[in-house]
PDB file of C-alpha atoms in Angstrom:
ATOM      1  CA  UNK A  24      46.352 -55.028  16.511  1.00 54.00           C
ATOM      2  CA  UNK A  25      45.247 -51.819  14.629  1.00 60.00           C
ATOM      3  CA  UNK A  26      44.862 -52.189  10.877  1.00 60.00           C
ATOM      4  CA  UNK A  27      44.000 -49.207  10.112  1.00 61.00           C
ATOM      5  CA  UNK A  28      46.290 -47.263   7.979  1.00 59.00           C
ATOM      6  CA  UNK A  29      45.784 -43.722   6.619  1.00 62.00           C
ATOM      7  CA  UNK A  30      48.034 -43.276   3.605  1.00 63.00           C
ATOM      8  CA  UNK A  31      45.349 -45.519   1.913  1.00 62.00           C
ATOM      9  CA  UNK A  32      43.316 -43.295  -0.160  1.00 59.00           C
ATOM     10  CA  UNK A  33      39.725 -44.149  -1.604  1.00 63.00           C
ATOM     11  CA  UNK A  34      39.983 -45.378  -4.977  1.00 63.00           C
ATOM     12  CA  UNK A  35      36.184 -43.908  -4.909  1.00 65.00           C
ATOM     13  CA  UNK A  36      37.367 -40.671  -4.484  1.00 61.00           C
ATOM     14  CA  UNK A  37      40.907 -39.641  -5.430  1.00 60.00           C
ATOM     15  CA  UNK A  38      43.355 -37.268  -4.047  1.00 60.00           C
ATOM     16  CA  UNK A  39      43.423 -34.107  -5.922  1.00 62.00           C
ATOM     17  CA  UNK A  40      46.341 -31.192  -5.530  1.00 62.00           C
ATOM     18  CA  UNK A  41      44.710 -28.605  -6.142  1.00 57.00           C
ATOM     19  CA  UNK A  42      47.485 -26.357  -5.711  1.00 61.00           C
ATOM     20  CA  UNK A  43      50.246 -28.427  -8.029  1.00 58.00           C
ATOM     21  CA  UNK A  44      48.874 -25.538 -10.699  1.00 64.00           C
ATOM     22  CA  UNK A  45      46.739 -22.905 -10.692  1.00 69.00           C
ATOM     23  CA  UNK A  46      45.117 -23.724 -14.001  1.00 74.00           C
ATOM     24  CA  UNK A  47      43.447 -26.625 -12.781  1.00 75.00           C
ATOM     25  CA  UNK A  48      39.604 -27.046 -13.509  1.00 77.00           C
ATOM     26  CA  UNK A  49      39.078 -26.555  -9.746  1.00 75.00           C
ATOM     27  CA  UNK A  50      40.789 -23.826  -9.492  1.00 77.00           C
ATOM     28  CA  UNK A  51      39.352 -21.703 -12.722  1.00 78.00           C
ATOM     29  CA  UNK A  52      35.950 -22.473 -11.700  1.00 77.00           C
ATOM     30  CA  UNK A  53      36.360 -20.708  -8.163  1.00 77.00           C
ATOM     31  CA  UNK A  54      38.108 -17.943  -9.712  1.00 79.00           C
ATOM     32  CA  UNK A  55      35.359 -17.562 -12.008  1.00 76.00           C
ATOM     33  CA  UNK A  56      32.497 -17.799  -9.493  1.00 76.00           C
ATOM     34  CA  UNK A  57      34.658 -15.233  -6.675  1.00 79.00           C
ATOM     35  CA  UNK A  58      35.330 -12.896  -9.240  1.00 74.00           C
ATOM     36  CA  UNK A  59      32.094 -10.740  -9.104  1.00 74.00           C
ATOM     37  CA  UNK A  60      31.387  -8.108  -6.565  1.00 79.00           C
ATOM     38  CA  UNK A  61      28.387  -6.324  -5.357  1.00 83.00           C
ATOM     39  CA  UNK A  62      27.640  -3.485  -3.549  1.00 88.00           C
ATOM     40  CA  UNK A  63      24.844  -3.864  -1.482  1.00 92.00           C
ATOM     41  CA  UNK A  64      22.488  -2.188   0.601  1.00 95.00           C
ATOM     42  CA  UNK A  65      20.884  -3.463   3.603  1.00 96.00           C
ATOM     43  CA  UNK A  66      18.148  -1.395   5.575  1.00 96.00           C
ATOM     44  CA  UNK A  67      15.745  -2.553   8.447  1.00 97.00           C
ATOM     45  CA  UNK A  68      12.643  -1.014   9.241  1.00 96.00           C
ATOM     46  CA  UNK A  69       9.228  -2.068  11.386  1.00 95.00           C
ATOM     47  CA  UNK A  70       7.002  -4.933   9.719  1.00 94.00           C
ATOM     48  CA  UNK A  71       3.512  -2.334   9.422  1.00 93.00           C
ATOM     49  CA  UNK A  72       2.267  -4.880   6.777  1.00 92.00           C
ATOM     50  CA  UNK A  73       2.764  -8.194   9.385  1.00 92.00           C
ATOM     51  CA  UNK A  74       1.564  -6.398  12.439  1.00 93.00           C
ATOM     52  CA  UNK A  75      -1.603  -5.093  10.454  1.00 93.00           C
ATOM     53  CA  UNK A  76      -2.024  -9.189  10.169  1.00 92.00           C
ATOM     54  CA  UNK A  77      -1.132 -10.101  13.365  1.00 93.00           C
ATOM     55  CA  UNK A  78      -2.779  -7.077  15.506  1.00 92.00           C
ATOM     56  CA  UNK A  79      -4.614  -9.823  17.481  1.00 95.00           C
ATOM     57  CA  UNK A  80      -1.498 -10.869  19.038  1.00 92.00           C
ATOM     58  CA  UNK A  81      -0.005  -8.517  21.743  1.00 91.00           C
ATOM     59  CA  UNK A  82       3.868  -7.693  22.092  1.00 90.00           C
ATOM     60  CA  UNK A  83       4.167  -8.740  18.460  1.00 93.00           C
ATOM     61  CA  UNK A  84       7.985  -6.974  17.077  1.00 94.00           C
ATOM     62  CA  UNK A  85       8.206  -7.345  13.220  1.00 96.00           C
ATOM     63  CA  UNK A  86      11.061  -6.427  11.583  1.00 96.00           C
ATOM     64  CA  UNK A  87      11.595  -6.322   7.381  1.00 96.00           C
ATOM     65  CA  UNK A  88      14.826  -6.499   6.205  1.00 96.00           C
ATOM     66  CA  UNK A  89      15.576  -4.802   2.739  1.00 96.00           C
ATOM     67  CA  UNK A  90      18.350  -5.484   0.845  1.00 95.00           C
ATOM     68  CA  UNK A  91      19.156  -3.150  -2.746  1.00 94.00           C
ATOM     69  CA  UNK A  92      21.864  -3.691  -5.454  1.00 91.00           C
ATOM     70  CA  UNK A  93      22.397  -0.054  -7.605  1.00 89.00           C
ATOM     71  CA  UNK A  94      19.212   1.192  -5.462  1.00 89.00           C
ATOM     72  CA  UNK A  95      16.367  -1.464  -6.772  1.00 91.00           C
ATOM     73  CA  UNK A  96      15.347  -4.193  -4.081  1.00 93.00           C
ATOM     74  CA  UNK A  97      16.822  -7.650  -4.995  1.00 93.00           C
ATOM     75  CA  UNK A  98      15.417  -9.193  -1.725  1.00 94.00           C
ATOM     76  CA  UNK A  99      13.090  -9.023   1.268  1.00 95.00           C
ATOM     77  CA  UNK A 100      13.622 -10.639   4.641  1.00 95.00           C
ATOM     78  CA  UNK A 101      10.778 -11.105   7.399  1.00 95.00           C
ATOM     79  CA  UNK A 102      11.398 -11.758  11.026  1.00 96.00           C
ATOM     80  CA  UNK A 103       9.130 -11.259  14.218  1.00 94.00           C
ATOM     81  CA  UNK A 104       8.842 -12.261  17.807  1.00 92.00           C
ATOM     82  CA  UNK A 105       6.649 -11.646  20.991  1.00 90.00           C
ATOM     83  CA  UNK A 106       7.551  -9.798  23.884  1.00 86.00           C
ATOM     84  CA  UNK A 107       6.208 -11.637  26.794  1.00 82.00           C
ATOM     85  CA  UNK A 108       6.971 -13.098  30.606  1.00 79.00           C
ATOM     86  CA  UNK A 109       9.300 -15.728  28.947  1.00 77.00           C
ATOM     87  CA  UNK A 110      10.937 -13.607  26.365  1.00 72.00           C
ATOM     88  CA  UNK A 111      11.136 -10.807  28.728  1.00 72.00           C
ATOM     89  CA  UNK A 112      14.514  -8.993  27.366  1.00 85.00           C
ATOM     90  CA  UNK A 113      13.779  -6.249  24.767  1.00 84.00           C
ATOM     91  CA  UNK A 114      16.807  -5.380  23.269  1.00 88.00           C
ATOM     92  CA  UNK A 115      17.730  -9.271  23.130  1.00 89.00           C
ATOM     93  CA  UNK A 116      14.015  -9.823  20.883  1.00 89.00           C
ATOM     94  CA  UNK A 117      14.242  -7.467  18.905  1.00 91.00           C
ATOM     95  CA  UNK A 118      17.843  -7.987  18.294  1.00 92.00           C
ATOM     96  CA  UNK A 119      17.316 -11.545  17.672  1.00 93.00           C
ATOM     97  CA  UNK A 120      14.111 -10.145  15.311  1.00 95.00           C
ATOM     98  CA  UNK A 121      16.438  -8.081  13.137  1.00 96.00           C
ATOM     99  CA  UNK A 122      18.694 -11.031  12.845  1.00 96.00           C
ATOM    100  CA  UNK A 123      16.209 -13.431  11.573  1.00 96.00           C
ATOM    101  CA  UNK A 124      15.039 -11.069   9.209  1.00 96.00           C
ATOM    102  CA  UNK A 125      18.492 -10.572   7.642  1.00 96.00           C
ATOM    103  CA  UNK A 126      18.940 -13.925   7.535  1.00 96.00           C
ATOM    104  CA  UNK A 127      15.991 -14.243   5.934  1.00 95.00           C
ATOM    105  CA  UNK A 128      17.079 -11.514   3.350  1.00 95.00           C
ATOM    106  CA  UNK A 129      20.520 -12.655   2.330  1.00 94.00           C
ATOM    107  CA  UNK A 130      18.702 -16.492   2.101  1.00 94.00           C
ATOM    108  CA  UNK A 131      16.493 -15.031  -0.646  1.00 92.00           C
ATOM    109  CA  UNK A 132      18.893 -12.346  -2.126  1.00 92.00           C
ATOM    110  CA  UNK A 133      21.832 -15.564  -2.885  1.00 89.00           C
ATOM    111  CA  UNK A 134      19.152 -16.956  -5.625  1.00 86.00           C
ATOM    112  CA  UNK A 135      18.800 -13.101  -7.053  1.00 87.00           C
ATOM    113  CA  UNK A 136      22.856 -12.643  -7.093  1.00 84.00           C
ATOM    114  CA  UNK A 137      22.905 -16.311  -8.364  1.00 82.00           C
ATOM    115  CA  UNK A 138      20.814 -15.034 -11.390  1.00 80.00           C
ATOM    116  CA  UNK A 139      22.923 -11.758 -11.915  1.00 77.00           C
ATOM    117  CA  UNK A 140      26.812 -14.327 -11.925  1.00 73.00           C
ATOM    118  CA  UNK A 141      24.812 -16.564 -14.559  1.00 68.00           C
ATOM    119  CA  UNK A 142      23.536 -13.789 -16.928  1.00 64.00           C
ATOM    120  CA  UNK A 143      26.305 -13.537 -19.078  1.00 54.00           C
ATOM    121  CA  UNK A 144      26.165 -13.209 -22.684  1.00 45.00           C
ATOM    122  CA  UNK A 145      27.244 -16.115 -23.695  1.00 51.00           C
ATOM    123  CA  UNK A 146      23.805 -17.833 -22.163  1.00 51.00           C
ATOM    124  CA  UNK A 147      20.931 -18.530 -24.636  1.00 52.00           C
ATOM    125  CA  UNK A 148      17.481 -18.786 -23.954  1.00 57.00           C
ATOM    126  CA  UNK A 149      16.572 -22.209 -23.370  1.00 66.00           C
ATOM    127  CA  UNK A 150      14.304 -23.465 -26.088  1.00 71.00           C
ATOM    128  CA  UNK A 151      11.766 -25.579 -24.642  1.00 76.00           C
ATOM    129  CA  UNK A 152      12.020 -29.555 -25.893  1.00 85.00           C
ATOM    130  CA  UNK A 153       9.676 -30.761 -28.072  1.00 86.00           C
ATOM    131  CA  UNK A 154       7.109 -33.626 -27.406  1.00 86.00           C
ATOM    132  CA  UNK A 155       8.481 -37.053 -28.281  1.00 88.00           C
ATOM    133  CA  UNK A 156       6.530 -39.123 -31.171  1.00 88.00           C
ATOM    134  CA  UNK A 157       5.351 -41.331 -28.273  1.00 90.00           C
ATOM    135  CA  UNK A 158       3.673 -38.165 -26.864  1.00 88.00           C
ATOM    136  CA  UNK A 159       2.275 -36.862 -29.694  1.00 88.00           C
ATOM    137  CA  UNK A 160       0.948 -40.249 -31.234  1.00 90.00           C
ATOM    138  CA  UNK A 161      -0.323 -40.777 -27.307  1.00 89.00           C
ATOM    139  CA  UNK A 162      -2.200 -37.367 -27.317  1.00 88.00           C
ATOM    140  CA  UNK A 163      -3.156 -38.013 -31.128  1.00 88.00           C
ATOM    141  CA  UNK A 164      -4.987 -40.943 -29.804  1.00 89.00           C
ATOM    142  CA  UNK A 165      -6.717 -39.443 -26.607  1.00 87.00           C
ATOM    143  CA  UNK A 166      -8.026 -36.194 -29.136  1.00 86.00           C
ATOM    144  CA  UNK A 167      -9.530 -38.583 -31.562  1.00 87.00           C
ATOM    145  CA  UNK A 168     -11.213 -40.950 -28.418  1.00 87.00           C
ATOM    146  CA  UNK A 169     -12.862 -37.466 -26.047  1.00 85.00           C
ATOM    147  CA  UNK A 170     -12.297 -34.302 -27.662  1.00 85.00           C
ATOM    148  CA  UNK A 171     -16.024 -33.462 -29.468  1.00 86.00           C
ATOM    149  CA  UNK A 172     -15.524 -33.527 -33.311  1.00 85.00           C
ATOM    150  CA  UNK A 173     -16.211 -29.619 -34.177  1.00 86.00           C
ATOM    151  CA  UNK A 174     -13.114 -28.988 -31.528  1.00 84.00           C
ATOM    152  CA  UNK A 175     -10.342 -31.931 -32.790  1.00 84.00           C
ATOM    153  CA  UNK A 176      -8.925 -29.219 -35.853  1.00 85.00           C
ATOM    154  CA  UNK A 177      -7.924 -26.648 -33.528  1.00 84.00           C
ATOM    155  CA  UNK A 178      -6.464 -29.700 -30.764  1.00 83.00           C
ATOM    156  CA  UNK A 179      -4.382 -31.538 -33.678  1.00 85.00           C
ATOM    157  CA  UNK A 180      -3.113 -28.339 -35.158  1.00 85.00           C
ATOM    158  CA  UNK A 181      -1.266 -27.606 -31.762  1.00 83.00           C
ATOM    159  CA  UNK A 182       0.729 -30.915 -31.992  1.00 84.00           C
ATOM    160  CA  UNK A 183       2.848 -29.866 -34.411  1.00 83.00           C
ATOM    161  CA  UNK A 184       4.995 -27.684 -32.291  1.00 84.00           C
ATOM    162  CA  UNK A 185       3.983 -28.715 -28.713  1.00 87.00           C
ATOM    163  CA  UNK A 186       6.534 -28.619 -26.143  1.00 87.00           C
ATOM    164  CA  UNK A 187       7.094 -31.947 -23.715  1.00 88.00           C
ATOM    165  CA  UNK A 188       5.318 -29.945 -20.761  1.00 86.00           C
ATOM    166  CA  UNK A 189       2.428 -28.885 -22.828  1.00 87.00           C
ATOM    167  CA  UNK A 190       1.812 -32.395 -24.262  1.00 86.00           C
ATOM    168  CA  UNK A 191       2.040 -33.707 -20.591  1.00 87.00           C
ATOM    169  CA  UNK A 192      -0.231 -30.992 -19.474  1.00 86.00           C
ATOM    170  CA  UNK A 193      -3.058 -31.913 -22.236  1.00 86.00           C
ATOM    171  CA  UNK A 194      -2.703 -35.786 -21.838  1.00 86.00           C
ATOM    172  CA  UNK A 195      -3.471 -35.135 -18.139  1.00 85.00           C
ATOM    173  CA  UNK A 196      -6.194 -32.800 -19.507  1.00 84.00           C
ATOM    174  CA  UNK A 197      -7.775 -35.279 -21.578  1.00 83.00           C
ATOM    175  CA  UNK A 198      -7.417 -38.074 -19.109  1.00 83.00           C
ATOM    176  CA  UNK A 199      -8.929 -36.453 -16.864  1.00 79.00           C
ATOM    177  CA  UNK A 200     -12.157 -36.287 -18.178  1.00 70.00           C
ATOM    178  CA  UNK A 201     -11.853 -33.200 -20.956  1.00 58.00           C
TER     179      UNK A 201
END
């Protein structure tokens, strides 16, 4: 006897229509995030730069992929591959070569375009977040116990504005044997 029935949905993950009205969160977030548009350029050209480091290999194809937005390089894609015995169809490698270097290119370019949809000017520089009390009493401590005495002014007058990754950095500092 089958028990399985499929009109049960999840109560971990309910059903959402999506559709029922197109001012749903769901829905103004992807029109938000599809309505940009670039124009891009993509150009290939021979590797010079890894073939001057690989010259001790023979048959080596190296391929650079360049990809511009308004003519100033957003990203750079790599690719090569070795003609030999085994890999013995050229216009396959280097296809294959000019592939990998796009894909390469477009991997690194969607973190430069992902920059470009976020800069907006409603964003604010992130201040950095300041050391807790627990930090600053910690690294109070460790300046007083190993940092020489002609040096401890110019330590302690930095704890008065010290971000949490600059505290962490000196306790590790100081720990370690200042």
């Amino acid at each position: 006897m089958n028990t399985y029935n499929k009109g049960v949905v999840s109560p971990f993950q309910p059903k959402i229509n999506r559709f029922a009205s197109s001012d749903s969160p769901v829905s103004q977030e992807v029109k938000r995030f599809c309505g940009n548009s670039y124009t891009l350029e993509v150009s290939f050209q021979e590797d010079i730069d890894t073939l001057k480091q690989f010259r001790h290999i023979p048959n080596l194809i190296a391929i650079l992929c360049i990809i511009k937005k308004d003519g100033q390089v957003i990203s750079l894609g790599r690719s090569w591959a070795v003609f030999s015995r085994l890999n013995k169809y050229l216009e396959r490698t280097i296809s294959t070569t000019i592939n990998g270097s796009f894909l390469s290119a477009t991997n690194n370019a969607t973190k430069v375009l992902e920059s470009f949809r976020t800069n907006d000017d409603e964003s604010m520089p992130i201040e950095p977040e300041l050391a807790t009390d627990k930090q600053k009493n910690y690294l109070n401590t460790l300046i007083q116990e190993k940092v020489p005495a002609n040096e401890r002014d110019e330590w302690l007058k930095e704890l008065v504005n010290i971000s949490r990754s600059e505290a962490s950095d000196k306790i590790a500092c100081l720990l370690n044997n200042y």
